[in-house]
Structures are given as structure tokens and as C-alpha cells.
Short mmCIF file of C-alpha atoms in Angstrom, two decimals:
data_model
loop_
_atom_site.label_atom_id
_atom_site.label_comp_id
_atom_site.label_asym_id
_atom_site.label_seq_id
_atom_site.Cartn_x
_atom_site.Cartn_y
_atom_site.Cartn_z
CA UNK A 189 174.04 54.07 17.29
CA UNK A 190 173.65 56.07 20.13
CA UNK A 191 173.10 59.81 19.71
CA UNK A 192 174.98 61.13 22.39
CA UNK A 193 178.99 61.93 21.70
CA UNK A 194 181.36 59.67 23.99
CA UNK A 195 182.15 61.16 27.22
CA UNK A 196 186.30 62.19 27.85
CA UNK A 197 187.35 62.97 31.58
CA UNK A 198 189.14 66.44 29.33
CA UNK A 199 185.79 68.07 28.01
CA UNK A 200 184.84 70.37 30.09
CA UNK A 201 181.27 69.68 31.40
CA UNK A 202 178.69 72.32 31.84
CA UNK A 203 176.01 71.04 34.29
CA UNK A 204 172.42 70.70 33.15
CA UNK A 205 170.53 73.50 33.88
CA UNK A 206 168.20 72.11 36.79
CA UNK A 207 171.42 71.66 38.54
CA UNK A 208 171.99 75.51 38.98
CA UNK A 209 168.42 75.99 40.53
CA UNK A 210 168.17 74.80 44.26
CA UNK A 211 165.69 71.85 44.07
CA UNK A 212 162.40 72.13 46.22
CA UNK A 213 162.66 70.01 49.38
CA UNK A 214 159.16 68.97 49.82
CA UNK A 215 159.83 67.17 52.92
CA UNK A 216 158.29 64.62 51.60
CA UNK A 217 154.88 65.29 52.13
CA UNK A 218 152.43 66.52 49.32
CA UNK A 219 152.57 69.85 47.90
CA UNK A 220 150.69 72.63 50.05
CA UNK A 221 146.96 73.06 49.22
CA UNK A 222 145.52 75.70 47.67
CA UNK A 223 144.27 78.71 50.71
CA UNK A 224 141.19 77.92 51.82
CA UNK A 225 138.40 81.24 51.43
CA UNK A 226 137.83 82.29 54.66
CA UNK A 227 135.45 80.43 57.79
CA UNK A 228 132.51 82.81 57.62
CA UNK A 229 130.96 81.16 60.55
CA UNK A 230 133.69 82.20 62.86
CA UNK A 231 133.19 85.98 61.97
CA UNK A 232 129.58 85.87 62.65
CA UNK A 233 130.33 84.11 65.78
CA UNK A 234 132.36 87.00 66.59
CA UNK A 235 129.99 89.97 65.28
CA UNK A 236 127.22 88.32 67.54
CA UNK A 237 129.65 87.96 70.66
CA UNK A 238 130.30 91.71 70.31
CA UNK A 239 127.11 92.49 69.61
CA UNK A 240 126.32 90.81 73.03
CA UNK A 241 129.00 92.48 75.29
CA UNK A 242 127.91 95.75 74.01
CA UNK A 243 124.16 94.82 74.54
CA UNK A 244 125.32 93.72 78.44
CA UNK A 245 127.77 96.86 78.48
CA UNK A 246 124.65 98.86 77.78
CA UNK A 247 121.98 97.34 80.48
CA UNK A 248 124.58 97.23 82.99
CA UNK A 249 124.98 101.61 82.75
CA UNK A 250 121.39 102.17 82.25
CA UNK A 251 120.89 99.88 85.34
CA UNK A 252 123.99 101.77 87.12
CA UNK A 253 122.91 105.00 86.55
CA UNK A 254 118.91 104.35 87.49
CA UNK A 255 120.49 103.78 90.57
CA UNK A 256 119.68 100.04 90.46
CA UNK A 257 116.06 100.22 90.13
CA UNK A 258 113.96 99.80 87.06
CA UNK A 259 113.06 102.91 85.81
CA UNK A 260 109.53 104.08 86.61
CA UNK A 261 109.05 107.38 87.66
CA UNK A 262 106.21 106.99 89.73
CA UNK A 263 106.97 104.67 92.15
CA UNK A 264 108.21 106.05 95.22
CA UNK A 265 111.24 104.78 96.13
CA UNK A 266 112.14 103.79 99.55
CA UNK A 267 113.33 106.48 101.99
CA UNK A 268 116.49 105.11 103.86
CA UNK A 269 115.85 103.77 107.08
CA UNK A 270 118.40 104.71 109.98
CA UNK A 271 120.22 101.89 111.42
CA UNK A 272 117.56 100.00 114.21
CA UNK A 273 119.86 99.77 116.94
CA UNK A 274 120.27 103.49 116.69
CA UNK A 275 118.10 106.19 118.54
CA UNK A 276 119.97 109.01 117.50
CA UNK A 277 119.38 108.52 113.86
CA UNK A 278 115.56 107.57 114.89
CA UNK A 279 115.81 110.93 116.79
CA UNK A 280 116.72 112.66 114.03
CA UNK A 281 113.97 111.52 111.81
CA UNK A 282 111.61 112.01 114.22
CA UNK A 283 112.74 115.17 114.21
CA UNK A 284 112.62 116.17 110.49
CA UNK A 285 109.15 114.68 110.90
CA UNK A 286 107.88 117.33 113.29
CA UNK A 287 109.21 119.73 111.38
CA UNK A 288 107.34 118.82 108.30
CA UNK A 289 104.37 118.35 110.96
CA UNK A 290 104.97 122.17 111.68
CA UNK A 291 105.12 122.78 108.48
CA UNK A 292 101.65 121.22 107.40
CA UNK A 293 99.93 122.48 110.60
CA UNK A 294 100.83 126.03 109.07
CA UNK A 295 98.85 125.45 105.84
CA UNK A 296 96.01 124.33 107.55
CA UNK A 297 96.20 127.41 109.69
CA UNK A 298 96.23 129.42 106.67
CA UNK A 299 93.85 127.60 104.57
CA UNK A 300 91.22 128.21 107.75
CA UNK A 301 91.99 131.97 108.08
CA UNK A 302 91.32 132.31 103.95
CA UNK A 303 88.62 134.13 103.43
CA UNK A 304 88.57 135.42 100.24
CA UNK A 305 87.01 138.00 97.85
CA UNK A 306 83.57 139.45 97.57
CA UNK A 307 81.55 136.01 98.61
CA UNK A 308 83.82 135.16 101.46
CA UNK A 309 82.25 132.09 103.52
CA UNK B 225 67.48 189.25 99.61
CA UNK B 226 63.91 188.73 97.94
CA UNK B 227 65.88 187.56 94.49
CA UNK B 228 67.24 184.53 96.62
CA UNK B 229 64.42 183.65 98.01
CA UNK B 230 62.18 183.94 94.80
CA UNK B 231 65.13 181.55 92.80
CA UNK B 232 65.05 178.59 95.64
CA UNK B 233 61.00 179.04 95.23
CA UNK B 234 61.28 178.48 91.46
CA UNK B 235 63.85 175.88 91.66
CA UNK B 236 61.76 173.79 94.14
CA UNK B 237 58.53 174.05 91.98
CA UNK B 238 60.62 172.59 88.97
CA UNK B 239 61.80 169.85 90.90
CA UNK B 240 58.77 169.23 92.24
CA UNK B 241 57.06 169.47 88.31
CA UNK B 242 59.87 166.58 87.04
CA UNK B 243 58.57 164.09 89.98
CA UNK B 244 55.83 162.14 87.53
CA UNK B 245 58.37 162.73 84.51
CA UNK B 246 60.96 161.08 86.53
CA UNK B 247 58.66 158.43 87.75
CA UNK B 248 57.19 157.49 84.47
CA UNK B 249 60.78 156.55 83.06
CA UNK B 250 61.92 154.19 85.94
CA UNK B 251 58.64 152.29 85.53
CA UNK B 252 59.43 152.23 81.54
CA UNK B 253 63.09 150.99 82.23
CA UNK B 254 62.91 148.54 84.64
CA UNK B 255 62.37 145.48 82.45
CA UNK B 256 65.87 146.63 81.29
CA UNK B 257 67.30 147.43 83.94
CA UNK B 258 66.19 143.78 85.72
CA UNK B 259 67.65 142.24 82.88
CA UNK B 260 71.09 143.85 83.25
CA UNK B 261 71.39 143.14 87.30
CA UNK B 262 70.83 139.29 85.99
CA UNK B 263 73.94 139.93 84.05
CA UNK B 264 75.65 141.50 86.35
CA UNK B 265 74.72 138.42 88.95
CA UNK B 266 75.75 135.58 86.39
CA UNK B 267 79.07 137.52 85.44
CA UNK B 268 79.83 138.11 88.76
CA UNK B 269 78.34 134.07 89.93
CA UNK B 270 80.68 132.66 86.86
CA UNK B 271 83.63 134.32 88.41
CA UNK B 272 83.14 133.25 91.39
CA UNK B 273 82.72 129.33 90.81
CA UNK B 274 85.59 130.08 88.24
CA UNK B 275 87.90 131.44 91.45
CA UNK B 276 86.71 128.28 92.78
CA UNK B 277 87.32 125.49 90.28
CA UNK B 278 90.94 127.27 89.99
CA UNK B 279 91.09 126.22 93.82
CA UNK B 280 89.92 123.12 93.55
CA UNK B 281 92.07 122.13 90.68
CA UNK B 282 94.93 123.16 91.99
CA UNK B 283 94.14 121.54 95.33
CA UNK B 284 93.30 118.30 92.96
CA UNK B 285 97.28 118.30 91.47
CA UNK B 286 98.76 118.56 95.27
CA UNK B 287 96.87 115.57 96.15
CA UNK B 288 97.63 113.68 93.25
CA UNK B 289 101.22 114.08 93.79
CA UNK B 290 101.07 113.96 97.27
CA UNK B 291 103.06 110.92 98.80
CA UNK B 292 102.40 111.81 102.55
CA UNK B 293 98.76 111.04 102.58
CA UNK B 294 97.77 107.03 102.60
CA UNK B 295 96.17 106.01 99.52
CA UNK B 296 92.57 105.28 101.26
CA UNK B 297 92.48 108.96 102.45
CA UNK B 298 94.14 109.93 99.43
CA UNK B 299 91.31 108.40 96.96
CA UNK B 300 88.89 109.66 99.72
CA UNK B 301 89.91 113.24 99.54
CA UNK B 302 90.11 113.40 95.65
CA UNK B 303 86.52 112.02 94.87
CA UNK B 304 85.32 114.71 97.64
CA UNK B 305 87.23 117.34 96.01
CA UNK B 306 86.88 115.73 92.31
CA UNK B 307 83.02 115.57 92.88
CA UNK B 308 82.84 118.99 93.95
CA UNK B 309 84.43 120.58 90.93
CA UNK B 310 81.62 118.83 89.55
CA UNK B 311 78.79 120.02 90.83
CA UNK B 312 80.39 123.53 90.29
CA UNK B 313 80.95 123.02 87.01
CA UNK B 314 77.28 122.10 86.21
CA UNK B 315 76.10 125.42 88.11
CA UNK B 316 78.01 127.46 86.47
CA UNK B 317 76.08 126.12 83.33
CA UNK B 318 72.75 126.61 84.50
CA UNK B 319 73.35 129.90 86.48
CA UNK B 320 74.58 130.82 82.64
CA UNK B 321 70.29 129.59 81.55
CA UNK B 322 68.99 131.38 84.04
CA UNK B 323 66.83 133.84 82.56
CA UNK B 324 64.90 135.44 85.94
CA UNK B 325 66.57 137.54 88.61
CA UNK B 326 65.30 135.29 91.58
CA UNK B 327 66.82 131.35 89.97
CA UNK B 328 70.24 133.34 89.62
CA UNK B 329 70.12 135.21 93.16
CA UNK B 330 69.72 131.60 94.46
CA UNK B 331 72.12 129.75 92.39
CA UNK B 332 74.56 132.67 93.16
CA UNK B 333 73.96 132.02 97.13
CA UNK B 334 74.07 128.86 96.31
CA UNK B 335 77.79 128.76 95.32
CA UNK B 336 78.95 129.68 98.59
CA UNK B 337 75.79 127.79 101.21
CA UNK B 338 75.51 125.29 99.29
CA UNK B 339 79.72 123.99 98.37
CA UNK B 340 81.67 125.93 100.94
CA UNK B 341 85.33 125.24 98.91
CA UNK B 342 86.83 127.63 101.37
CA UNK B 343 85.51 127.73 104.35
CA UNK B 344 85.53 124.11 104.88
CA UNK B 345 86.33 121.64 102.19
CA UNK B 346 89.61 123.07 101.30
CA UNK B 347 91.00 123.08 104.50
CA UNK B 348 89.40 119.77 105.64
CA UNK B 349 91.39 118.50 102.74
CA UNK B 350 94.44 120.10 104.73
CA UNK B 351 93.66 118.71 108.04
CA UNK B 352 93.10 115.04 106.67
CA UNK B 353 96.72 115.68 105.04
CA UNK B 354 98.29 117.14 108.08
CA UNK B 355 96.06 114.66 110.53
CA UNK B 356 98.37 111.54 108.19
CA UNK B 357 101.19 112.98 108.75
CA UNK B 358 100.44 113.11 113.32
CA UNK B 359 100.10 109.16 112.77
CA UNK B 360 103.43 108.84 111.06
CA UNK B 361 105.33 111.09 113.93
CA UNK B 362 103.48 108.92 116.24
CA UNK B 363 104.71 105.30 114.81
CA UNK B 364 107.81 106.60 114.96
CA UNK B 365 107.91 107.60 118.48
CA UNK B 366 106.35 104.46 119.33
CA UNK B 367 109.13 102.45 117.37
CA UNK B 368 111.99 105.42 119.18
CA UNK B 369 110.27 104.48 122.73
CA UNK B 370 110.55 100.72 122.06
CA UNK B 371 114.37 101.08 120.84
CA UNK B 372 114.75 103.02 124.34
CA UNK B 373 113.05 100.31 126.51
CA UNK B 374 115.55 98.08 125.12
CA UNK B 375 118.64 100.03 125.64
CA UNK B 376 117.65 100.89 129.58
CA UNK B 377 116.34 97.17 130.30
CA UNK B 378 120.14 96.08 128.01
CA UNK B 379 121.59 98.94 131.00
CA UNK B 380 119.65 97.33 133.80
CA UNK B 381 120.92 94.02 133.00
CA UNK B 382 124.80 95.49 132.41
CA UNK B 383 124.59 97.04 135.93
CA UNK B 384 126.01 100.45 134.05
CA UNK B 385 126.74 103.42 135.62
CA UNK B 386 123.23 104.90 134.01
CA UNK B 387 120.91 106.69 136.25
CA UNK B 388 118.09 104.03 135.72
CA UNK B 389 115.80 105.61 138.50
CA UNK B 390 115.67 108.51 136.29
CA UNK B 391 115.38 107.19 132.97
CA UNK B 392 112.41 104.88 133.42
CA UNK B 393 110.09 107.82 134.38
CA UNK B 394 110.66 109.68 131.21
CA UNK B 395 110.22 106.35 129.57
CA UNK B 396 107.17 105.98 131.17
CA UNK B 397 106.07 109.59 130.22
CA UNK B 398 107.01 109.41 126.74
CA UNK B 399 104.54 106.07 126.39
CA UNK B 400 102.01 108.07 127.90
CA UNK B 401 102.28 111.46 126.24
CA UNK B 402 101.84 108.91 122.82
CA UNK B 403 98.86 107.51 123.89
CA UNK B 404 97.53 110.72 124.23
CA UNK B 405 98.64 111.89 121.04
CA UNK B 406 97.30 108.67 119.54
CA UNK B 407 93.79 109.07 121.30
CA UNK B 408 93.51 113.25 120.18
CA UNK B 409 94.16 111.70 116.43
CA UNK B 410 92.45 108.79 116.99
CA UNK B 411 89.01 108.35 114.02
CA UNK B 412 90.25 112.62 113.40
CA UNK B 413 90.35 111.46 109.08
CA UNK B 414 87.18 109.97 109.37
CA UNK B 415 85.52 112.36 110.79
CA UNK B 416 86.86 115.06 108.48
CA UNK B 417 85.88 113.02 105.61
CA UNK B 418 82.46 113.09 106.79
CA UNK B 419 81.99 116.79 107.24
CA UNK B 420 78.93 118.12 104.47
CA UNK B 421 78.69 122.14 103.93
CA UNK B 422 75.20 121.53 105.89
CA UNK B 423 77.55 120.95 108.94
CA UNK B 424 79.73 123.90 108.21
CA UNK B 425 75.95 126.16 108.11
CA UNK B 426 74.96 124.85 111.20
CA UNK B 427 78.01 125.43 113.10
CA UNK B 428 81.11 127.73 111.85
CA UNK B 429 83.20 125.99 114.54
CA UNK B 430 83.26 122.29 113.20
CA UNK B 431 87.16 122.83 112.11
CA UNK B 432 88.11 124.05 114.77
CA UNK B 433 87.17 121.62 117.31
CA UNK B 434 89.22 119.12 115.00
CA UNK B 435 92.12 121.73 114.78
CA UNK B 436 92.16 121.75 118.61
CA UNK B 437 92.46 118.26 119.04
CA UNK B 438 95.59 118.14 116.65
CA UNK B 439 97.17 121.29 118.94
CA UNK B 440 96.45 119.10 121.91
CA UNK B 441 98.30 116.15 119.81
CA UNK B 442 101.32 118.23 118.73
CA UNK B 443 101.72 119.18 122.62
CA UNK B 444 102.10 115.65 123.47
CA UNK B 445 104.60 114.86 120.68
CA UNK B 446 106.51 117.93 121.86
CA UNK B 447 106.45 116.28 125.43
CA UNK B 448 107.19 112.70 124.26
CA UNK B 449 109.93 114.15 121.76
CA UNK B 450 111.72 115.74 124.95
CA UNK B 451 111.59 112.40 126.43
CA UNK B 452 113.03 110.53 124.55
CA UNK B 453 115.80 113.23 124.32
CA UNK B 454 116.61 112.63 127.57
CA UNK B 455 116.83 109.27 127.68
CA UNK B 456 119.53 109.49 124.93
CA UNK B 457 121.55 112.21 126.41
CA UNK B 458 121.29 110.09 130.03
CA UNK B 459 122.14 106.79 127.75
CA UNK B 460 125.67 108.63 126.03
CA UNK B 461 126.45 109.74 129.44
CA UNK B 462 126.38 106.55 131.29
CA UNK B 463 128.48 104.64 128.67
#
């Protein structure tokens, strides 16, 4: 004999308790995996790409503000030449040139008059 | 009257009386006393090449920060200067050994006869510097006359309204008033260099002979400068 009681279309029928609980559509497919840990290789790809724009942001203001020359201090560094095709700029130079000639012939003049102290020569 | 006479009387005879006293102690201190003018002569031959090396030194920094000179004359002028402060410096020790009056009187005269820092090498040092800078002006006046040439022949060929006639005499000038320039500076660092105190004792004048010649340069420049001027000023004006 069967355990269950014979069904009548009069008893009221209280529906099994999965039926109340909205069943998971899967879609079919297989449940979702577990979270992977994170890719560590990406972030050190990333900490090394920053580390390199900083690195370029840095040599490209030390090279901006050494005025585009490597720094040494004791080379001379080029005096800017006027434009060739231009006489009044050469002029001008030339100029500023005699000037400093003035200038230099002065010292001399005064370095020849020196005569100085007791021993003079 | 007779009191006056009597007191000049006594005063001479004591004077007279002190004569082999006074005698007797210069003989007895002159060991001393010839030891202290040798003092006296070293301090005041150590301050002297002191004054010196100051000059030299100082002279030494300018040069070694100098950018005007060229480096051949540059390296020239410092080992002149350089070996000078060296020789000083190694009388200055042994006028400090000296130990008779006569080694130090000569080491003393020696500082100025025998190095002449001021009267020559010092301002040789500033003629070589000054006779650099005549050859720059000059390559630039060449390189200004050239530029000039080629703007007045450019004219010529234009047929502009330029006063050609006039601007190819002051052309002409300015290449000539350079050539005299070049010719007054011409061998002027060389022969600086070469200059020994021995030259300076035989004749005072050897500076200024070179100091002429660069007066005689600066003339030209002047002349050639003016030149050029006015072949720019006819060039504008003609355009």
C-alpha cells in the first residue's frame, strides 16, 4: 500500500515549499566559477609603465629647463649668430665688439701706467 | 756776556770729550745692528714677492676663466705667468735663509730686475688678451665687408637706384683699412709671448712699441667700421 492519502479535487492543496521560492534560471550553462584572485602581472605592468612616464616626464624638464643642452657648466655655449644675409645685425656685433676692444685696450693702459709701491719697476 | 761765551766753550769741550765714547759703541753694535737691516730687507723682500704672487694669482684666475683668449695663447700665457709665481715662490724661501746682508740685498733687487710682474709681464699678459680680441673684430669685418660686396654686386646686377659709384670706394677702403689692421696685429701674440725681463732692462720701451701698433690697428677698425656704415645707410636708402 501506498503511503500517500488519495488525492480529492475538494482538499485544499498547499504547494510544496520549493514552489514559493523563484527557481534559479541558470540559462543553462554551468554555475558561475568561483572569483579568480587578482592578475598580479597586469599591476606590475602598470607600476612599471608609470614608473616610465614619470622617468620620461622627468628628463624631458631637466632637458627643458637646461635649455636643451646637457648640463656642463664649463662648456661655453654658443653665442647666437645674427642672421648671414644681414649687415645690420653683423654691424651691430661688430659694434659690441669694439666696444669690448675699448674696453680691454683700457686695462692694458692701466696695467702699463701701474707702478706700484716702494720697489716700483 | 762772558757767562755765554764761557757755557758754549764748556759745552763744546764735552761734546768734543764723548767723540771716542760715542765711537767705541757704534763699532760694538754694528754686528747687531747688520743683523737687524737683514731683517728689515727680508721682511720688507717677503712683502714684496707676497704683493706679487697676490698679482699673479689673481691674474692666474682671469685667465683661467677667460673665454676671449684662444686656448694656444691661453695655455701660453698661464705657464708664463704659472712659472713665474714659481720662481717667486722659491725666492721668497731662500731670501728667508739668507743669513748675510749682501745675498739678501741681491735677492731683494732681484725681485724686481730679475721677474718684472709689473712692469712687463702683467701687462704683456693684457696685451696678448686685448691683441685676441683685434683678430676677432677683424674676422668680423672681413666676414661684414664680404656680406657688403655681395649686396652692391646683388645692386649692380638689379640696376637699383643705389649710388654704386659711391659705394664701391668705401668698399674698397674698408678692405684696405683691414689689411692694415691685420698687418699692425699681424705675429703681435708671438712676439709678446717672447718678451724676457732681460728685454724689459735693456729697453723700458718694448710695450710700448707693441701698444702703438694696436693704436695704429684700432684707427683702422675705426675707419673700416665707418665704412661699412656707409655702405648700409647708402644700401637702406636705395631700396
Amino acid at each position: 500500500m501506498p503511503d500517500t492519502p488519495p488525492e480529492s479535487n475538494d482538499t485544499p492543496r498547499m504547494p510544496p515549499p520549493s514552489a514559493t521560492v523563484e527557481p534559479f534560471v541558470s540559462g543553462g550553462g554551468p554555475p558561475p566559477a568561483a572569483p579568480e584572485p587578482p592578475k598580479r602581472t597586469g599591476k606590475v605592468v602598470t607600476i612599471i609603465g608609470l614608473l616610465i612616464l614619470v622617468a620620461a616626464l622627468g628628463a624631458g624638464a631637466y632637458y627643458y629647463f637646461n635649455n636643451g643642452t646637457t648640463s656642463n657648466s664649463n662648456t661655453t655655449k654658443p653665442t647666437p649668430t645674427p642672421s648671414p644675409s644681414d649687415p645690420d645685425s653683423s654691424l651691430e656685433e661688430l659694434d659690441s665688439s669694439i666696444s669690448d676692444l675699448d674696453t680691454d685696450l683700457s686695462s692694458a693702459d692701466a696695467t702699463l701706467n701701474d707702478k706700484q709701491g716702494d720697489l716700483s719697476e | 756776556m762772558k757767562l755765554k761765551t764761557l757755557s758754549r766753550s764748556a759745552l763744546a769741550a764735552l761734546l768734543f770729550a764723548a767723540i771716542p765714547f760715542a765711537s767705541a759703541i757704534a763699532v760694538t753694535s754694528t754686528p747687531a745692528a747688520q743683523a737687524q737691516r737683514l731683517t728689515n730687507l727680508q721682511t720688507r723682500g717677503t712683502a714684496e714677492i707676497d704683493r706679487r704672487l697676490a698679482s699673479l694669482n689673481a691674474a692666474l684666475s682671469k685667465l683661467n676663466a677667460s673665454t676671449k683668449l684662444s686656448k694656444s695663447d691661453k695655455d701660453a700665457v698661464i705657464a708664463q705667468v704659472s712659472d713665474e709665481a714659481g720662481a717667486l715662490t722659491a725666492l721668497r724661501t731662500k731670501l728667508a735663509a739668507d743669513t748675510d746682508l749682501a745675498t739678501a740685498r741681491a735677492d731683494v733687487a732681484g725681485i724686481v730686475t730679475g721677474y718684472r710682474v709689473y712692469a712687463l709681464l702683467l701687462p704683456k699678459a693684457r696685451l696678448i688678451a686685448t691683441a685676441d680680441r683685434f683678430a676677432l673684430v677683424e674676422d668680423q669685418l672681413t666676414q661684414l665687408h664680404a656680406k657688403l660686396q655681395a649686396k652692391v654686386d646683388s645692386a649692380k646686377a638689379g640696376s637699383q637706384s643705389v649710388d654704386l659709384i659711391a659705394l664701391q670706394p668705401s668698399l674698397d677702403d674698408m678692405a684696405a683699412k683691414i689689411a692694415s689692421a691685420k698687418t699692425a696685429t699681424d705675429g703681435l701674440v708671438a712676439k709678446l709671448l717672447a718678451l724676457q725681463p732681460s728685454d724689459y732692462n735693456a729697453d723700458h720701451t718694448v710695450l710700448t712699441t707693441h701698444r702703438q701698433s694696436l693704436a695704429a690697428a684700432r684707427a683702422d677698425i675705426k675707419a673700416a667700421r665707418d665704412d661699412a656704415k656707409r655702405v648700409i645707410d647708402a644700401l637702406k636708402a636705395g631700396k
